[in-house]
PDB file of C-alpha atoms in Angstrom:
ATOM      1  CA  GLY A 228      23.556  -6.219  -4.586  1.00 82.00           C
ATOM      2  CA  ASN A 229      22.279  -2.834  -3.981  1.00 86.00           C
ATOM      3  CA  SER A 230      19.513  -2.192  -1.352  1.00 90.00           C
ATOM      4  CA  VAL A 231      18.243   0.266   1.167  1.00 94.00           C
ATOM      5  CA  THR A 232      16.932  -0.502   4.628  1.00 94.00           C
ATOM      6  CA  GLN A 233      14.769   1.942   6.703  1.00 94.00           C
ATOM      7  CA  MET A 234      13.416   1.951  10.224  1.00 87.00           C
ATOM      8  CA  GLU A 235       9.959   0.572  10.359  1.00 83.00           C
ATOM      9  CA  GLY A 236       7.014   2.916  11.043  1.00 84.00           C
ATOM     10  CA  PRO A 237       4.627   4.345  11.631  1.00 94.00           C
ATOM     11  CA  VAL A 238       6.390   7.045  13.537  1.00 96.00           C
ATOM     12  CA  THR A 239       4.228   9.356  15.640  1.00 97.00           C
ATOM     13  CA  LEU A 240       5.540  12.555  16.990  1.00 97.00           C
ATOM     14  CA  SER A 241       4.132  15.626  18.704  1.00 97.00           C
ATOM     15  CA  GLU A 242       4.628  19.002  16.982  1.00 97.00           C
ATOM     16  CA  GLU A 243       8.159  20.444  17.659  1.00 96.00           C
ATOM     17  CA  ALA A 244       9.747  17.077  18.392  1.00 97.00           C
ATOM     18  CA  PHE A 245      12.998  16.129  17.074  1.00 97.00           C
ATOM     19  CA  LEU A 246      12.956  13.644  14.264  1.00 97.00           C
ATOM     20  CA  THR A 247      15.227  10.902  13.160  1.00 97.00           C
ATOM     21  CA  ILE A 248      14.654   8.336  10.632  1.00 97.00           C
ATOM     22  CA  ASN A 249      17.257   5.716  10.052  1.00 97.00           C
ATOM     23  CA  CYS A 250      18.489   4.676   6.744  1.00 97.00           C
ATOM     24  CA  THR A 251      21.281   2.306   5.880  1.00 97.00           C
ATOM     25  CA  TYR A 252      22.433   1.045   2.533  1.00 95.00           C
ATOM     26  CA  THR A 253      24.245  -1.678   0.766  1.00 93.00           C
ATOM     27  CA  ALA A 254      25.959  -0.754  -2.661  1.00 89.00           C
ATOM     28  CA  THR A 255      28.699  -1.432  -4.835  1.00 80.00           C
ATOM     29  CA  GLY A 256      30.804   1.551  -6.125  1.00 78.00           C
ATOM     30  CA  TYR A 257      30.130   5.040  -4.988  1.00 83.00           C
ATOM     31  CA  PRO A 258      26.149   5.554  -4.840  1.00 90.00           C
ATOM     32  CA  SER A 259      24.400   8.805  -4.574  1.00 91.00           C
ATOM     33  CA  LEU A 260      21.821   8.978  -1.801  1.00 94.00           C
ATOM     34  CA  PHE A 261      18.399  10.553  -1.504  1.00 95.00           C
ATOM     35  CA  TRP A 262      15.388  11.251   0.568  1.00 97.00           C
ATOM     36  CA  TYR A 263      12.138  11.480  -1.151  1.00 97.00           C
ATOM     37  CA  VAL A 264       8.803  12.565   0.497  1.00 97.00           C
ATOM     38  CA  GLN A 265       5.235  11.514  -0.329  1.00 95.00           C
ATOM     39  CA  TYR A 266       2.524  13.685   1.017  1.00 95.00           C
ATOM     40  CA  PRO A 267      -0.925  12.199   1.291  1.00 91.00           C
ATOM     41  CA  GLY A 268      -2.508  11.686  -2.097  1.00 89.00           C
ATOM     42  CA  GLU A 269       0.469  12.753  -4.045  1.00 91.00           C
ATOM     43  CA  GLY A 270       3.578  11.329  -5.903  1.00 92.00           C
ATOM     44  CA  LEU A 271       6.955  11.216  -4.375  1.00 94.00           C
ATOM     45  CA  GLN A 272       9.155  14.280  -4.611  1.00 95.00           C
ATOM     46  CA  LEU A 273      12.760  14.840  -3.895  1.00 95.00           C
ATOM     47  CA  LEU A 274      13.504  16.292  -0.414  1.00 97.00           C
ATOM     48  CA  LEU A 275      17.236  16.179  -0.409  1.00 96.00           C
ATOM     49  CA  LYS A 276      20.377  14.449  -1.820  1.00 94.00           C
ATOM     50  CA  ALA A 277      23.968  13.866  -1.188  1.00 94.00           C
ATOM     51  CA  THR A 278      26.397  12.581  -3.796  1.00 89.00           C
ATOM     52  CA  LYS A 279      29.648  11.658  -1.811  1.00 89.00           C
ATOM     53  CA  ALA A 280      30.919  10.694   1.405  1.00 91.00           C
ATOM     54  CA  ASP A 281      30.418  13.333   4.298  1.00 94.00           C
ATOM     55  CA  ASP A 282      28.297  15.514   2.068  1.00 94.00           C
ATOM     56  CA  LYS A 283      25.083  16.859   3.926  1.00 97.00           C
ATOM     57  CA  GLY A 284      22.019  17.328   2.072  1.00 96.00           C
ATOM     58  CA  SER A 285      19.464  19.780   3.420  1.00 97.00           C
ATOM     59  CA  ASN A 286      16.063  21.200   2.514  1.00 96.00           C
ATOM     60  CA  LYS A 287      13.023  22.617   4.487  1.00 95.00           C
ATOM     61  CA  GLY A 288      14.759  22.137   7.771  1.00 97.00           C
ATOM     62  CA  PHE A 289      15.560  18.480   7.038  1.00 98.00           C
ATOM     63  CA  GLU A 290      19.112  17.284   6.929  1.00 98.00           C
ATOM     64  CA  ALA A 291      21.033  14.043   6.186  1.00 98.00           C
ATOM     65  CA  THR A 292      24.770  13.274   6.190  1.00 98.00           C
ATOM     66  CA  TYR A 293      26.254  10.682   3.764  1.00 96.00           C
ATOM     67  CA  ARG A 294      28.349   8.422   6.187  1.00 96.00           C
ATOM     68  CA  LYS A 295      30.270   5.972   4.148  1.00 93.00           C
ATOM     69  CA  GLU A 296      31.946   4.313   7.124  1.00 93.00           C
ATOM     70  CA  THR A 297      28.526   3.195   8.609  1.00 95.00           C
ATOM     71  CA  THR A 298      26.768   3.163   5.245  1.00 95.00           C
ATOM     72  CA  SER A 299      24.060   5.358   6.599  1.00 97.00           C
ATOM     73  CA  PHE A 300      22.032   8.412   5.533  1.00 97.00           C
ATOM     74  CA  HIS A 301      19.807   9.224   8.531  1.00 98.00           C
ATOM     75  CA  LEU A 302      17.151  11.881   8.036  1.00 98.00           C
ATOM     76  CA  GLU A 303      16.829  14.522  10.828  1.00 98.00           C
ATOM     77  CA  LYS A 304      14.771  17.623  11.590  1.00 98.00           C
ATOM     78  CA  GLY A 305      14.998  19.581  14.796  1.00 96.00           C
ATOM     79  CA  SER A 306      11.426  20.572  15.218  1.00 96.00           C
ATOM     80  CA  VAL A 307       8.683  18.897  13.038  1.00 97.00           C
ATOM     81  CA  GLN A 308       5.287  20.429  12.115  1.00 97.00           C
ATOM     82  CA  VAL A 309       2.004  18.849  11.400  1.00 97.00           C
ATOM     83  CA  SER A 310       2.526  19.620   7.760  1.00 96.00           C
ATOM     84  CA  ASP A 311       5.546  17.182   7.799  1.00 97.00           C
ATOM     85  CA  SER A 312       3.308  14.180   8.128  1.00 97.00           C
ATOM     86  CA  ALA A 313       4.076  12.106   5.066  1.00 97.00           C
ATOM     87  CA  VAL A 314       5.856   8.949   4.010  1.00 95.00           C
ATOM     88  CA  TYR A 315       9.701   9.217   3.696  1.00 97.00           C
ATOM     89  CA  PHE A 316      11.704   7.053   1.347  1.00 96.00           C
ATOM     90  CA  CYS A 317      15.464   6.660   1.391  1.00 96.00           C
ATOM     91  CA  ALA A 318      16.889   5.937  -1.996  1.00 94.00           C
ATOM     92  CA  LEU A 319      20.140   5.361  -3.753  1.00 91.00           C
ATOM     93  CA  MET A 320      21.589   5.531  -7.240  1.00 89.00           C
ATOM     94  CA  PRO A 321      24.307   3.069  -7.768  1.00 84.00           C
ATOM     95  CA  GLY A 322      27.609   4.391  -8.781  1.00 71.00           C
ATOM     96  CA  THR A 323      27.698   1.840 -11.706  1.00 62.00           C
ATOM     97  CA  SER A 324      24.065   2.354 -12.799  1.00 61.00           C
ATOM     98  CA  TYR A 325      23.124   5.766 -13.546  1.00 58.00           C
ATOM     99  CA  ASP A 326      19.517   5.345 -14.579  1.00 65.00           C
ATOM    100  CA  LYS A 327      17.846   3.183 -11.881  1.00 78.00           C
ATOM    101  CA  VAL A 328      17.006   4.516  -8.338  1.00 86.00           C
ATOM    102  CA  ILE A 329      16.530   1.987  -5.672  1.00 89.00           C
ATOM    103  CA  PHE A 330      13.942   2.880  -3.097  1.00 91.00           C
ATOM    104  CA  GLY A 331      13.705   1.857   0.450  1.00 93.00           C
ATOM    105  CA  PRO A 332      10.230   0.522   1.919  1.00 92.00           C
ATOM    106  CA  GLY A 333       9.392   3.922   3.217  1.00 94.00           C
ATOM    107  CA  THR A 334       8.719   5.413   6.863  1.00 95.00           C
ATOM    108  CA  SER A 335       5.338   6.845   7.583  1.00 95.00           C
ATOM    109  CA  LEU A 336       5.419   9.893   9.904  1.00 97.00           C
ATOM    110  CA  SER A 337       2.518  11.375  11.741  1.00 97.00           C
ATOM    111  CA  VAL A 338       2.996  14.685  13.619  1.00 97.00           C
ATOM    112  CA  ILE A 339       0.057  15.441  15.996  1.00 97.00           C
ATOM    113  CA  PRO A 340      -0.611  19.071  17.391  1.00 95.00           C
TER     114      PRO A 340
ATOM    115  CA  ASP B 258       6.244  23.142 -16.277  1.00 63.00           C
ATOM    116  CA  ALA B 259       3.127  21.220 -15.649  1.00 80.00           C
ATOM    117  CA  GLY B 260       4.971  18.216 -14.066  1.00 93.00           C
ATOM    118  CA  VAL B 261       4.261  14.550 -14.939  1.00 96.00           C
ATOM    119  CA  ILE B 262       0.502  14.098 -15.717  1.00 97.00           C
ATOM    120  CA  GLN B 263      -1.129  10.811 -15.109  1.00 97.00           C
ATOM    121  CA  SER B 264      -4.729   9.831 -15.882  1.00 96.00           C
ATOM    122  CA  PRO B 265      -7.148   8.772 -14.677  1.00 97.00           C
ATOM    123  CA  ARG B 266      -6.502   9.593 -11.061  1.00 96.00           C
ATOM    124  CA  HIS B 267      -8.889   6.969  -9.964  1.00 97.00           C
ATOM    125  CA  GLU B 268      -9.948   3.780 -11.918  1.00 97.00           C
ATOM    126  CA  VAL B 269     -12.563   1.226 -10.668  1.00 97.00           C
ATOM    127  CA  THR B 270     -13.046  -1.797 -12.763  1.00 96.00           C
ATOM    128  CA  GLU B 271     -14.168  -5.272 -12.711  1.00 96.00           C
ATOM    129  CA  MET B 272     -12.178  -8.477 -12.726  1.00 96.00           C
ATOM    130  CA  GLY B 273     -11.365  -9.482 -16.290  1.00 96.00           C
ATOM    131  CA  GLN B 274     -11.718  -6.039 -17.873  1.00 97.00           C
ATOM    132  CA  GLU B 275      -8.782  -4.132 -19.669  1.00 97.00           C
ATOM    133  CA  VAL B 276      -7.331  -1.066 -17.849  1.00 98.00           C
ATOM    134  CA  THR B 277      -5.214   1.427 -19.542  1.00 98.00           C
ATOM    135  CA  LEU B 278      -3.269   3.949 -17.499  1.00 98.00           C
ATOM    136  CA  ARG B 279      -1.672   6.981 -19.089  1.00 98.00           C
ATOM    137  CA  CYS B 280       1.150   9.223 -18.544  1.00 98.00           C
ATOM    138  CA  LYS B 281       2.615  12.404 -20.150  1.00 98.00           C
ATOM    139  CA  PRO B 282       6.291  12.994 -18.731  1.00 97.00           C
ATOM    140  CA  ILE B 283       7.848  16.447 -18.349  1.00 95.00           C
ATOM    141  CA  SER B 284       8.767  17.822 -21.643  1.00 94.00           C
ATOM    142  CA  GLY B 285      12.387  17.188 -22.566  1.00 92.00           C
ATOM    143  CA  HIS B 286      12.911  14.347 -20.122  1.00 93.00           C
ATOM    144  CA  ASP B 287      14.295  11.295 -21.699  1.00 91.00           C
ATOM    145  CA  TYR B 288      13.727   8.655 -19.054  1.00 92.00           C
ATOM    146  CA  LEU B 289      10.154   7.411 -18.047  1.00 95.00           C
ATOM    147  CA  PHE B 290       9.482   4.945 -15.198  1.00 95.00           C
ATOM    148  CA  TRP B 291       6.304   2.996 -14.218  1.00 97.00           C
ATOM    149  CA  TYR B 292       6.079   1.949 -10.586  1.00 96.00           C
ATOM    150  CA  ARG B 293       3.372   0.209  -8.410  1.00 96.00           C
ATOM    151  CA  GLN B 294       2.838   1.042  -4.876  1.00 93.00           C
ATOM    152  CA  THR B 295       1.023  -1.349  -2.336  1.00 92.00           C
ATOM    153  CA  MET B 296       0.975  -1.683   1.379  1.00 86.00           C
ATOM    154  CA  MET B 297       2.373  -5.175   1.295  1.00 87.00           C
ATOM    155  CA  ARG B 298       5.008  -4.671  -1.342  1.00 87.00           C
ATOM    156  CA  GLY B 299       5.941  -0.949  -1.123  1.00 87.00           C
ATOM    157  CA  LEU B 300       7.178   0.882  -4.263  1.00 90.00           C
ATOM    158  CA  GLU B 301       8.011  -1.487  -7.113  1.00 91.00           C
ATOM    159  CA  LEU B 302       9.625  -0.591 -10.347  1.00 92.00           C
ATOM    160  CA  LEU B 303       7.695  -2.188 -13.236  1.00 95.00           C
ATOM    161  CA  ILE B 304       9.478  -0.938 -16.387  1.00 95.00           C
ATOM    162  CA  TYR B 305      11.390   2.042 -17.606  1.00 94.00           C
ATOM    163  CA  PHE B 306      12.190   3.538 -20.939  1.00 95.00           C
ATOM    164  CA  ASN B 307      15.080   5.637 -22.390  1.00 92.00           C
ATOM    165  CA  ASN B 308      14.452   7.774 -25.385  1.00 94.00           C
ATOM    166  CA  ASN B 309      10.963   5.722 -25.777  1.00 95.00           C
ATOM    167  CA  VAL B 310      12.841   2.522 -25.787  1.00 95.00           C
ATOM    168  CA  PRO B 311      12.104  -0.094 -23.100  1.00 95.00           C
ATOM    169  CA  ILE B 312      15.292  -0.664 -21.080  1.00 92.00           C
ATOM    170  CA  ASP B 313      14.234  -2.933 -18.262  1.00 91.00           C
ATOM    171  CA  ASP B 314      10.985  -4.706 -17.829  1.00 93.00           C
ATOM    172  CA  SER B 315      12.046  -7.231 -15.365  1.00 91.00           C
ATOM    173  CA  GLY B 316       9.611  -5.929 -12.889  1.00 92.00           C
ATOM    174  CA  MET B 317       6.627  -6.453 -14.888  1.00 94.00           C
ATOM    175  CA  PRO B 318       4.610  -9.070 -12.827  1.00 88.00           C
ATOM    176  CA  GLU B 319       3.350 -11.137 -15.754  1.00 86.00           C
ATOM    177  CA  ASP B 320       2.222 -11.198 -19.332  1.00 91.00           C
ATOM    178  CA  ARG B 321      -1.076  -9.488 -18.499  1.00 95.00           C
ATOM    179  CA  PHE B 322       0.856  -6.326 -17.961  1.00 97.00           C
ATOM    180  CA  SER B 323       2.375  -4.413 -21.008  1.00 97.00           C
ATOM    181  CA  ALA B 324       3.809  -0.803 -21.553  1.00 98.00           C
ATOM    182  CA  LYS B 325       4.258   1.243 -24.561  1.00 97.00           C
ATOM    183  CA  MET B 326       5.883   4.628 -25.299  1.00 98.00           C
ATOM    184  CA  PRO B 327       4.903   5.642 -28.776  1.00 97.00           C
ATOM    185  CA  ASN B 328       6.484   9.057 -28.500  1.00 95.00           C
ATOM    186  CA  ALA B 329       8.497  11.167 -26.127  1.00 95.00           C
ATOM    187  CA  SER B 330       5.439  12.705 -24.594  1.00 95.00           C
ATOM    188  CA  PHE B 331       3.184   9.820 -23.942  1.00 96.00           C
ATOM    189  CA  SER B 332       3.296   6.312 -22.369  1.00 98.00           C
ATOM    190  CA  THR B 333       0.521   3.774 -21.497  1.00 98.00           C
ATOM    191  CA  LEU B 334       0.613   0.891 -18.996  1.00 98.00           C
ATOM    192  CA  LYS B 335      -2.185  -1.693 -19.845  1.00 98.00           C
ATOM    193  CA  ILE B 336      -3.343  -4.696 -17.731  1.00 97.00           C
ATOM    194  CA  GLN B 337      -5.448  -7.184 -19.638  1.00 97.00           C
ATOM    195  CA  PRO B 338      -7.163  -9.043 -18.155  1.00 96.00           C
ATOM    196  CA  SER B 339      -7.110  -7.202 -14.708  1.00 96.00           C
ATOM    197  CA  GLU B 340      -7.400  -9.087 -11.352  1.00 96.00           C
ATOM    198  CA  PRO B 341      -8.203  -7.954  -7.943  1.00 96.00           C
ATOM    199  CA  ARG B 342      -4.481  -8.428  -6.898  1.00 95.00           C
ATOM    200  CA  ASP B 343      -3.705  -5.649  -9.359  1.00 96.00           C
ATOM    201  CA  SER B 344      -5.272  -3.160  -7.102  1.00 97.00           C
ATOM    202  CA  ALA B 345      -2.686  -0.568  -6.364  1.00 97.00           C
ATOM    203  CA  VAL B 346      -1.499   2.942  -6.928  1.00 95.00           C
ATOM    204  CA  TYR B 347       0.450   3.159 -10.222  1.00 97.00           C
ATOM    205  CA  PHE B 348       2.878   5.983 -10.547  1.00 96.00           C
ATOM    206  CA  CYS B 349       4.791   7.328 -13.477  1.00 97.00           C
ATOM    207  CA  ALA B 350       8.009   9.366 -13.087  1.00 96.00           C
ATOM    208  CA  SER B 351      10.440  11.002 -15.570  1.00 94.00           C
ATOM    209  CA  SER B 352      13.986  12.160 -15.506  1.00 91.00           C
ATOM    210  CA  LEU B 353      16.522  13.817 -17.525  1.00 88.00           C
ATOM    211  CA  THR B 354      20.106  12.479 -18.500  1.00 78.00           C
ATOM    212  CA  ARG B 355      21.545  15.929 -18.372  1.00 70.00           C
ATOM    213  CA  ASP B 356      20.534  16.000 -14.768  1.00 70.00           C
ATOM    214  CA  LEU B 357      23.713  14.268 -13.277  1.00 67.00           C
ATOM    215  CA  TYR B 358      21.739  12.812 -10.443  1.00 70.00           C
ATOM    216  CA  TYR B 359      18.821  11.455 -12.393  1.00 76.00           C
ATOM    217  CA  ILE B 360      16.256  13.080  -9.954  1.00 87.00           C
ATOM    218  CA  GLN B 361      13.002  11.473 -10.714  1.00 91.00           C
ATOM    219  CA  TYR B 362       9.792  13.556 -10.851  1.00 93.00           C
ATOM    220  CA  PHE B 363       6.774  11.637 -10.005  1.00 95.00           C
ATOM    221  CA  GLY B 364       3.160  12.063 -11.088  1.00 96.00           C
ATOM    222  CA  ALA B 365       0.217  12.047  -8.700  1.00 95.00           C
ATOM    223  CA  GLY B 366      -0.577   8.435  -9.406  1.00 96.00           C
ATOM    224  CA  THR B 367      -3.506   6.495 -10.582  1.00 97.00           C
ATOM    225  CA  ARG B 368      -5.462   4.573  -7.820  1.00 96.00           C
ATOM    226  CA  LEU B 369      -6.738   1.331  -9.433  1.00 97.00           C
ATOM    227  CA  SER B 370      -9.299  -0.771  -7.832  1.00 97.00           C
ATOM    228  CA  VAL B 371     -10.187  -4.070  -9.470  1.00 97.00           C
ATOM    229  CA  LEU B 372     -13.471  -5.684  -7.974  1.00 96.00           C
TER     230      LEU B 372
END
């Protein structure tokens, strides 16, 4: 079946540190991959996406590359800010089911000054 | 656009009472999703609609939960009777078929506390 696995949190970093949040997936067909972010007290919102192998999604300084050979979609940012404190969800849309997105468990990030 | 609007933002009720959560999707969107988020179970898809028709309700935990979408601009999730284990944040999300990647737009959620 289709599933998403993320590194467990919480993750605590100092401001300007490098961020990596690992995400691996299992899927049939050719899924599209997403990172969603949930800021405190808000709903999820799309951060970035990639739709085929070797695509790199990027937004707000965050990047993730669709690696089919390792079935991974790790999220990275070179220098985090306090305002990046949030919960990050890796997600996939199966290539055979275009209406249901499968979300990972989420990774909580806290950035301290 | 105002985005997905959920009401109420917070609901506190007593066990056994009926609870109704409301959602207004983004105008023109043809998919609507209801999720539940808890610390223990994360984000769970409860049910989703396409063009106001329920497509998959396999995530609805039990018969106490029901959802309706009487028109394209309104949906409700009802819990009757409510139990303390229903305490969670409930999110509504909508998406558009013409958006090839079915990006979901979430509301701010309703935090439900059942005492």
